[in-house]
Amino acid sequence: MRRPITAFALAGLCVLATAAGAETASTRLAHFKIVAVDGSDAIPKPLTDKPGDAAAGVKVVVNRRQGNCLGCHQVSSLTAESFHGEIGPSLDGVAGRWDAAHLRMIVVNPKHVFTEATVMPAFYRIEGLHRVRSEFQGKPILTAQQVEDVVAYLTTLK
Amino acid sequence: MVRPLPLAFTALALVVLAGAPHAQDMPPGPAAKEASERPAWQAHGLKPQNPNSPFDEVVSGLYFRSKETQEMQADDFNNPGFLAVEQGEELWSKVDGAPGKSCASCHNEASTSMKGVAAAYPKWNEKLGKPINLEQRINICRSGAVKAEPWAFGSSELTAMTTYIRTQSRGMPVAVKVEGPMTPWFERGQSLYYQRNGQLDLACASCHEKNHGKYLRADFLSQGQSNGFPVYRLRDQRLVPLHERMEGCMQDVRATPFQPLSDEFLALETYVAWRGLGLPVETPAVRN
């Protein structure tokens, strides 16, 4: 298992950043725990108590200012969207390749599952980033609930 | 003025020829773009001059754009960048400052004196002990011999003069030197190129080295070459200098950009020019 971080450590960093005046609104990540499942990192427990909603998730996947998953990936069933990227693999059948625990890990921080070289951003991370513009400092790309919604949607892509 | 770049016409023919077989490489499903839309950028470039080049083939951004955009660039009468070339030409001989001098007072005809000059920029400046780019060189002349106010970065005057001077090198190979005192700047530029930035955690290389020739949603990614700058950007409907474009990329990854004309962007401009060594200067290029 690489880098077993918990959100407590992240919250600590967040407090430090606030103390240094780097941000005004303190944002804390929801608590989550990374564990090895079948030999690779995964997050078996959801980030939120409210179950993920696939219908909300697809909106996050499509939205250019939220997940913008279609920036890099293709989803054949999303025919209403005219432009699908080619940077990452197609998400068709992704639920057959990964279980929910690994999908959650990939969305939260794909470097735990793929290599450090992946261009895919970590959608639920605030530490270890460089020159983040002030309005995005201390904020992950997606909220915990949006991560759960996206994971719920991805598990429908069988 | 030299009319179209002959290689652009050859390229158009090749784009048309390459269209049909290329259709096999299309991704399936809704992502598939029409074969006629997808630019066939391969086999339009150069073998890299330097063995350390990251590319198998060094390709101008021109060939990552649509047939229509390529045609617009190739025709000087339709290329909207020529409005800036004309403005620059007027400014070249316009007297400014107390001594009553213009650029032409010292440099005479730009078509002779400036031919090939811009292709070697950024260039080491002994007096300042650092490299300068063309915009900075122009302003050194303005505050020096001309004794006029330097033009602000992004002003239509500075961008027009930069465009006009670079156009005098059109078709000539990018020839930046990275030896001697330039080496630390080259190395700094290289490390900045691979540095991931912003909330989206992306480096220049994430898109322009690893993924050129692929769609990022609706954008077809190029190698991020600088040989056409300042470029006429169709979405902005004006000429955009290189450092403004770099700022835009950093904004897009949700990073705090470096300042135009900063040491960081100078280092990056030097390194990016090296990645495109040998590409013909295309200023004013047309991009979307």
Coordinates of C-alpha atoms in Angstrom, one line a residue:
Chain A
M1 CA 0.0 0.0 0.0
R2 CA 1.4 3.4 -1.0
R3 CA 1.0 6.4 1.1
P4 CA -1.8 5.5 3.5
I5 CA -3.1 8.9 4.2
T6 CA -6.2 9.8 6.1
A7 CA -8.2 13.0 6.0
F8 CA -7.0 13.8 9.5
A9 CA -3.6 14.5 8.1
L10 CA -5.1 16.6 5.3
A11 CA -7.2 18.5 7.7
G12 CA -4.0 19.2 9.7
L13 CA -2.4 20.7 6.5
C14 CA -5.5 22.7 5.9
V15 CA -5.3 24.3 9.4
L16 CA -1.6 25.1 8.8
A17 CA -2.4 26.7 5.5
T18 CA -5.1 28.8 7.2
A19 CA -2.7 29.8 9.9
A20 CA -0.2 31.0 7.3
G21 CA -2.9 33.1 5.8
A22 CA -3.0 31.2 2.5
E23 CA -6.7 30.9 2.6
T24 CA -9.7 32.4 4.4
A25 CA -12.5 29.8 4.2
S26 CA -11.1 26.6 5.9
T27 CA -12.2 23.6 3.9
R28 CA -11.8 20.2 5.5
L29 CA -11.9 17.0 3.5
A30 CA -14.3 14.3 4.8
H31 CA -12.7 11.5 6.6
F32 CA -11.7 8.6 4.5
K33 CA -9.5 5.6 4.8
I34 CA -7.3 4.0 2.2
V35 CA -6.8 0.3 2.5
A36 CA -5.3 -2.3 0.2
V37 CA -7.9 -4.4 -1.6
D38 CA -6.8 -7.2 -3.9
G39 CA -3.3 -5.8 -3.9
S40 CA -4.0 -2.2 -4.7
D41 CA -5.2 0.9 -2.8
A42 CA -8.9 1.3 -2.5
I43 CA -11.5 3.3 -0.4
P44 CA -14.2 0.7 0.5
K45 CA -16.2 3.1 2.8
P46 CA -18.1 6.0 1.2
L47 CA -17.0 9.5 1.9
T48 CA -20.5 10.5 2.9
D49 CA -23.5 9.1 4.8
K50 CA -25.8 9.9 2.0
P51 CA -25.6 7.3 -0.7
G52 CA -24.3 8.3 -4.1
D53 CA -26.9 9.3 -6.7
A54 CA -26.0 8.1 -10.3
A55 CA -28.3 10.7 -11.9
A56 CA -26.5 13.5 -10.1
G57 CA -23.2 11.9 -10.9
V58 CA -23.7 11.9 -14.6
K59 CA -24.2 15.7 -14.4
V60 CA -20.9 16.1 -12.7
V61 CA -19.2 13.8 -15.3
V62 CA -20.4 16.0 -18.1
N63 CA -20.1 19.5 -16.5
R64 CA -16.9 21.2 -17.7
R65 CA -16.5 23.1 -14.5
Q66 CA -17.0 20.1 -12.3
G67 CA -15.8 16.6 -13.1
N68 CA -15.4 17.2 -16.9
C69 CA -14.6 13.5 -17.1
L70 CA -15.5 13.8 -20.8
G71 CA -12.6 16.1 -21.2
C72 CA -10.4 13.0 -21.4
H73 CA -12.7 10.0 -21.5
Q74 CA -15.5 8.6 -23.7
V75 CA -18.8 7.3 -22.7
S76 CA -20.8 5.8 -25.6
S77 CA -24.2 6.1 -23.9
L78 CA -23.8 9.9 -23.4
T79 CA -24.9 10.6 -27.0
A80 CA -26.2 14.1 -26.2
E81 CA -22.7 15.3 -25.5
S82 CA -20.9 16.0 -28.8
F83 CA -17.3 16.1 -27.7
H84 CA -15.6 13.3 -25.8
G85 CA -11.9 13.4 -25.1
E86 CA -9.3 10.8 -26.0
I87 CA -6.6 11.3 -23.3
G88 CA -7.8 8.4 -21.1
P89 CA -9.5 5.1 -21.8
S90 CA -13.2 4.8 -22.6
L91 CA -15.3 4.5 -19.5
D92 CA -17.6 2.0 -21.2
G93 CA -17.6 -1.1 -19.0
V94 CA -15.5 0.5 -16.3
A95 CA -17.7 -1.1 -13.6
G96 CA -16.6 -4.5 -14.9
R97 CA -12.9 -3.5 -14.6
W98 CA -13.0 -1.9 -11.1
D99 CA -15.2 -2.3 -8.0
A100 CA -16.7 0.7 -6.3
A101 CA -13.9 0.8 -3.7
H102 CA -11.3 1.1 -6.4
L103 CA -13.4 3.5 -8.5
R104 CA -13.7 5.7 -5.4
M105 CA -9.9 5.6 -5.0
I106 CA -9.3 6.5 -8.6
V107 CA -11.6 9.5 -8.5
V108 CA -10.2 10.6 -5.1
N109 CA -6.5 10.2 -6.2
P110 CA -5.7 8.0 -9.2
K111 CA -2.0 8.0 -8.4
H112 CA -2.7 5.4 -5.7
V113 CA -4.0 3.0 -8.4
F114 CA -2.1 4.0 -11.5
T115 CA 1.5 5.5 -11.6
E116 CA 2.6 8.9 -10.5
A117 CA 2.9 9.7 -14.2
T118 CA -0.9 9.6 -14.8
V119 CA -2.2 12.9 -16.1
M120 CA -5.5 12.3 -14.4
P121 CA -6.1 14.9 -11.6
A122 CA -6.9 13.8 -8.0
F123 CA -10.5 15.0 -7.6
Y124 CA -10.5 14.9 -3.8
R125 CA -7.1 16.2 -2.7
I126 CA -5.8 19.5 -1.4
E127 CA -2.2 18.8 -0.5
G128 CA 0.8 18.4 -2.6
L129 CA -0.4 20.8 -5.3
H130 CA 1.6 23.7 -6.8
R131 CA 0.7 27.3 -7.4
V132 CA -3.0 26.7 -6.9
R133 CA -5.0 29.8 -7.8
S134 CA -6.3 31.5 -4.6
E135 CA -10.0 30.8 -5.2
F136 CA -9.2 27.1 -5.4
Q137 CA -6.8 26.8 -2.5
G138 CA -7.8 24.3 0.2
K139 CA -10.6 23.1 -2.0
P140 CA -10.8 19.7 -3.8
I141 CA -12.1 19.7 -7.4
L142 CA -15.2 17.8 -6.3
T143 CA -17.1 17.8 -3.0
A144 CA -17.3 14.5 -1.1
Q145 CA -20.9 14.1 -2.2
Q146 CA -20.0 14.7 -5.9
V147 CA -17.3 12.0 -5.6
E148 CA -20.0 9.6 -4.3
D149 CA -22.4 10.6 -7.0
V150 CA -19.7 10.1 -9.7
V151 CA -18.8 6.7 -8.2
A152 CA -22.5 5.7 -8.2
Y153 CA -22.7 6.6 -11.9
L154 CA -19.5 4.8 -12.8
T155 CA -20.8 1.6 -11.2
T156 CA -23.7 1.7 -13.7
L157 CA -21.2 1.5 -16.7
K158 CA -21.1 -2.3 -16.9
Chain B
M1 CA 5.9 40.7 -48.8
V2 CA 6.4 37.1 -49.5
R3 CA 3.0 35.5 -50.2
P4 CA 1.9 32.1 -48.9
L5 CA 4.1 29.5 -47.3
P6 CA 4.4 26.9 -50.1
L7 CA 4.5 24.1 -47.6
A8 CA 1.1 25.0 -46.3
F9 CA -0.4 24.1 -49.7
T10 CA 1.5 20.8 -49.8
A11 CA 0.1 20.2 -46.4
L12 CA -3.4 20.7 -47.5
A13 CA -3.1 18.2 -50.2
L14 CA -1.7 15.7 -47.7
V15 CA -4.5 16.4 -45.3
V16 CA -7.0 15.5 -47.9
L17 CA -5.2 12.4 -48.9
A18 CA -4.6 11.3 -45.4
G19 CA -8.3 11.8 -44.5
A20 CA -9.7 8.4 -45.5
P21 CA -7.3 5.9 -44.2
H22 CA -7.1 7.8 -41.0
A23 CA -10.8 7.0 -40.3
Q24 CA -9.8 3.6 -39.0
D25 CA -8.0 5.2 -36.1
M26 CA -11.2 7.0 -35.0
P27 CA -12.5 6.2 -31.5
P28 CA -15.9 4.4 -31.7
G29 CA -19.2 5.8 -30.5
P30 CA -20.2 9.4 -30.1
A31 CA -16.5 10.5 -29.7
A32 CA -15.8 9.8 -33.4
K33 CA -15.1 13.0 -35.3
E34 CA -15.7 13.2 -39.0
A35 CA -12.6 12.1 -40.9
S36 CA -12.6 15.4 -42.7
E37 CA -12.6 17.3 -39.4
R38 CA -9.8 15.6 -37.7
P39 CA -6.4 17.2 -38.6
A40 CA -3.8 14.8 -40.0
W41 CA -0.8 16.3 -38.3
Q42 CA 1.6 13.5 -38.8
A43 CA 4.4 13.6 -41.5
H44 CA 4.3 17.4 -41.6
G45 CA 7.2 18.0 -39.3
L46 CA 10.9 17.7 -39.1
K47 CA 13.3 15.2 -37.7
P48 CA 14.4 16.8 -34.4
Q49 CA 17.8 18.6 -34.7
N50 CA 18.8 17.7 -31.2
P51 CA 19.1 14.0 -30.1
N52 CA 17.6 15.0 -26.7
S53 CA 14.3 16.2 -28.3
P54 CA 11.3 14.6 -26.7
F55 CA 9.6 14.3 -30.2
D56 CA 10.0 11.8 -33.0
E57 CA 8.8 14.5 -35.3
V58 CA 8.7 18.2 -34.5
V59 CA 5.4 19.6 -35.9
S60 CA 4.0 23.1 -36.1
G61 CA 0.7 23.9 -34.4
L62 CA -0.5 24.7 -37.9
Y63 CA -1.1 21.1 -38.8
F64 CA -3.2 20.5 -35.6
R65 CA -5.7 23.0 -36.9
S66 CA -8.6 22.6 -39.3
K67 CA -8.2 22.9 -43.1
E68 CA -10.1 26.2 -43.0
T69 CA -7.7 27.7 -40.4
Q70 CA -4.7 26.5 -42.4
E71 CA -6.0 28.1 -45.5
M72 CA -6.7 31.3 -43.7
Q73 CA -3.1 31.5 -42.5
A74 CA -1.7 30.7 -45.9
D75 CA -3.4 33.5 -47.6
D76 CA -1.9 36.9 -46.6
F77 CA -5.0 38.7 -47.8
N78 CA -7.3 36.6 -45.6
N79 CA -5.0 36.2 -42.7
P80 CA -6.3 38.7 -40.1
G81 CA -2.9 38.8 -38.4
F82 CA -1.8 41.0 -41.3
L83 CA -3.7 43.9 -39.7
A84 CA -1.0 43.9 -37.0
V85 CA 1.8 43.5 -39.5
E86 CA 0.5 46.6 -41.2
Q87 CA 0.2 48.5 -37.9
G88 CA 3.8 47.4 -37.1
E89 CA 5.0 48.6 -40.5
E90 CA 3.5 52.1 -39.8
L91 CA 5.1 52.2 -36.3
W92 CA 8.5 51.2 -37.7
S93 CA 8.9 54.5 -39.4
K94 CA 6.8 56.6 -37.0
V95 CA 8.9 59.2 -35.2
D96 CA 8.6 59.2 -31.4
G97 CA 10.6 60.6 -28.4
A98 CA 12.7 63.8 -28.0
P99 CA 15.4 63.1 -30.5
G100 CA 12.8 62.5 -33.2
K101 CA 13.8 59.0 -34.1
S102 CA 11.9 56.0 -35.4
C103 CA 13.0 52.4 -35.6
A104 CA 13.9 53.1 -39.3
S105 CA 16.3 55.9 -38.2
C106 CA 18.8 53.2 -37.1
H107 CA 17.6 50.0 -38.7
N108 CA 16.4 51.3 -42.2
E109 CA 14.4 48.8 -44.0
A110 CA 13.0 46.1 -41.7
S111 CA 12.8 43.6 -44.6
T112 CA 16.6 43.7 -44.8
S113 CA 17.8 44.6 -41.3
M114 CA 15.3 42.4 -39.4
K115 CA 15.5 39.3 -41.6
G116 CA 16.3 36.3 -39.5
V117 CA 16.7 38.3 -36.3
A118 CA 13.6 37.1 -34.4
A119 CA 14.2 33.5 -35.2
A120 CA 17.1 33.5 -32.8
Y121 CA 15.2 35.0 -29.8
P122 CA 15.2 34.8 -26.8
K123 CA 18.8 35.8 -26.8
W124 CA 21.4 36.4 -24.2
N125 CA 21.9 40.1 -23.3
E126 CA 25.4 40.8 -22.0
K127 CA 24.5 44.1 -20.4
L128 CA 21.6 42.8 -18.4
G129 CA 23.2 39.4 -17.7
K130 CA 20.0 37.6 -18.7
P131 CA 18.2 36.5 -21.8
I132 CA 15.6 38.9 -23.3
N133 CA 12.8 38.2 -25.7
L134 CA 11.8 40.3 -28.7
E135 CA 9.3 42.4 -26.8
Q136 CA 12.0 43.3 -24.3
R137 CA 14.4 44.1 -27.1
I138 CA 11.9 46.4 -28.7
N139 CA 11.4 48.2 -25.4
I140 CA 15.2 48.5 -24.8
C141 CA 15.4 50.4 -28.1
R142 CA 12.4 52.6 -27.2
S143 CA 13.8 53.6 -23.8
G144 CA 17.3 53.8 -25.2
A145 CA 17.9 55.4 -28.6
V146 CA 14.3 56.4 -29.3
K147 CA 13.9 58.0 -25.8
A148 CA 10.2 57.1 -25.8
E149 CA 8.0 55.4 -23.2
P150 CA 8.3 51.6 -23.4
W151 CA 5.2 49.9 -24.7
A152 CA 3.2 47.9 -22.1
F153 CA 3.1 44.2 -22.5
G154 CA -0.1 43.3 -24.3
S155 CA -0.5 46.8 -25.9
S156 CA -1.5 46.7 -29.5
E157 CA 1.7 48.6 -30.3
L158 CA 4.1 46.2 -28.7
T159 CA 2.3 43.1 -30.1
A160 CA 2.1 44.7 -33.6
M161 CA 5.8 45.6 -33.6
T162 CA 6.7 42.1 -32.4
T163 CA 4.6 40.6 -35.1
Y164 CA 6.0 42.9 -37.8
I165 CA 9.6 42.1 -36.8
R166 CA 8.9 38.3 -36.5
T167 CA 7.2 38.3 -39.9
Q168 CA 10.6 39.4 -41.5
S169 CA 11.8 35.9 -40.5
R170 CA 8.9 34.1 -41.9
G171 CA 9.8 30.7 -43.3
M172 CA 13.3 30.8 -41.6
P173 CA 14.1 28.1 -39.1
V174 CA 13.8 28.8 -35.3
A175 CA 17.4 29.0 -34.2
V176 CA 17.5 29.8 -30.5
K177 CA 20.9 29.2 -28.8
V178 CA 20.9 27.4 -25.5
E179 CA 24.7 27.1 -24.9
G180 CA 26.9 29.1 -22.6
P181 CA 25.1 31.5 -20.2
M182 CA 21.8 30.4 -21.7
T183 CA 22.1 26.9 -20.4
P184 CA 20.8 27.6 -16.8
W185 CA 17.8 29.4 -18.4
F186 CA 17.2 26.5 -20.7
E187 CA 17.3 24.1 -17.7
R188 CA 15.0 26.3 -15.6
G189 CA 12.6 26.3 -18.5
Q190 CA 12.8 22.6 -18.8
S191 CA 12.0 22.0 -15.2
L192 CA 9.1 24.5 -15.4
Y193 CA 7.8 22.6 -18.5
Y194 CA 7.5 19.4 -16.5
Q195 CA 6.2 21.1 -13.2
R196 CA 2.6 20.2 -12.5
N197 CA 0.6 23.2 -11.5
G198 CA -2.8 24.2 -10.2
Q199 CA -5.8 22.4 -8.7
L200 CA -5.9 20.3 -11.9
D201 CA -2.2 19.3 -11.3
L202 CA -1.1 19.4 -15.0
A203 CA 2.2 20.3 -16.5
C204 CA 2.8 21.7 -20.0
A205 CA 4.1 18.2 -20.9
S206 CA 0.9 16.6 -19.7
C207 CA -0.9 17.8 -22.7
H208 CA 1.7 18.9 -25.3
E209 CA 4.2 16.2 -24.9
K210 CA 2.3 13.1 -23.8
N211 CA -1.0 13.8 -25.5
H212 CA -0.6 15.9 -28.6
G213 CA -2.7 14.6 -31.5
K214 CA -5.6 13.7 -29.2
Y215 CA -8.8 15.5 -28.4
L216 CA -9.1 17.1 -25.0
R217 CA -12.9 17.4 -25.2
A218 CA -13.3 19.7 -28.2
D219 CA -9.7 20.9 -28.3
F220 CA -7.2 19.0 -30.5
L221 CA -3.9 19.1 -28.6
S222 CA -0.8 20.4 -30.4
Q223 CA 2.9 20.1 -29.5
G224 CA 2.6 23.6 -28.0
Q225 CA 5.2 25.1 -30.4
S226 CA 6.0 28.8 -30.4
N227 CA 7.0 29.3 -34.0
G228 CA 3.8 31.1 -35.0
F229 CA 3.6 33.7 -32.2
P230 CA 2.2 36.2 -31.8
V231 CA -0.8 34.3 -33.2
Y232 CA -4.1 35.6 -34.4
R233 CA -6.6 33.7 -32.2
L234 CA -9.9 33.2 -33.8
R235 CA -11.7 33.0 -30.4
D236 CA -10.2 36.3 -29.2
Q237 CA -10.2 38.0 -32.7
R238 CA -6.8 39.6 -32.0
L239 CA -3.1 38.8 -31.9
V240 CA -2.0 37.0 -28.8
P241 CA 1.6 37.1 -27.6
L242 CA 3.3 33.9 -26.3
H243 CA 3.4 34.9 -22.7
E244 CA -0.4 35.7 -22.7
R245 CA -1.0 32.2 -24.1
M246 CA 1.1 30.6 -21.4
E247 CA -0.8 32.6 -18.8
G248 CA -4.0 31.3 -20.3
C249 CA -2.8 27.7 -20.0
M250 CA -1.9 28.2 -16.3
Q251 CA -5.3 29.8 -15.7
D252 CA -6.9 26.8 -17.3
V253 CA -5.3 24.3 -14.9
R254 CA -6.4 26.6 -12.0
A255 CA -2.9 27.8 -11.2
T256 CA -1.6 31.3 -10.4
P257 CA 0.2 32.2 -13.7
F258 CA 3.6 33.7 -13.8
Q259 CA 3.8 37.4 -15.0
P260 CA 4.3 38.2 -18.7
L261 CA 8.0 39.0 -19.2
S262 CA 8.9 37.3 -15.9
D263 CA 12.1 35.3 -15.6
E264 CA 10.0 32.2 -15.4
F265 CA 8.3 32.9 -18.7
L266 CA 11.6 33.9 -20.3
A267 CA 13.1 30.6 -19.3
L268 CA 10.0 28.7 -20.6
E269 CA 10.0 30.7 -23.9
T270 CA 13.7 29.7 -24.3
Y271 CA 13.0 26.1 -23.6
V272 CA 9.9 25.9 -25.8
A273 CA 11.8 27.5 -28.7
W274 CA 14.4 24.8 -28.3
R275 CA 11.7 22.1 -28.6
G276 CA 10.7 23.6 -31.9
L277 CA 14.3 24.2 -33.3
G278 CA 14.2 24.2 -37.1
L279 CA 10.5 24.9 -37.5
P280 CA 9.8 27.8 -39.8
V281 CA 8.7 31.0 -38.2
E282 CA 5.0 31.4 -39.2
T283 CA 4.2 34.8 -37.6
P284 CA 1.4 35.8 -37.9
A285 CA 0.0 32.3 -37.5
V286 CA -3.8 31.7 -37.2
R287 CA -5.0 29.4 -34.4
N288 CA -8.4 28.7 -32.8

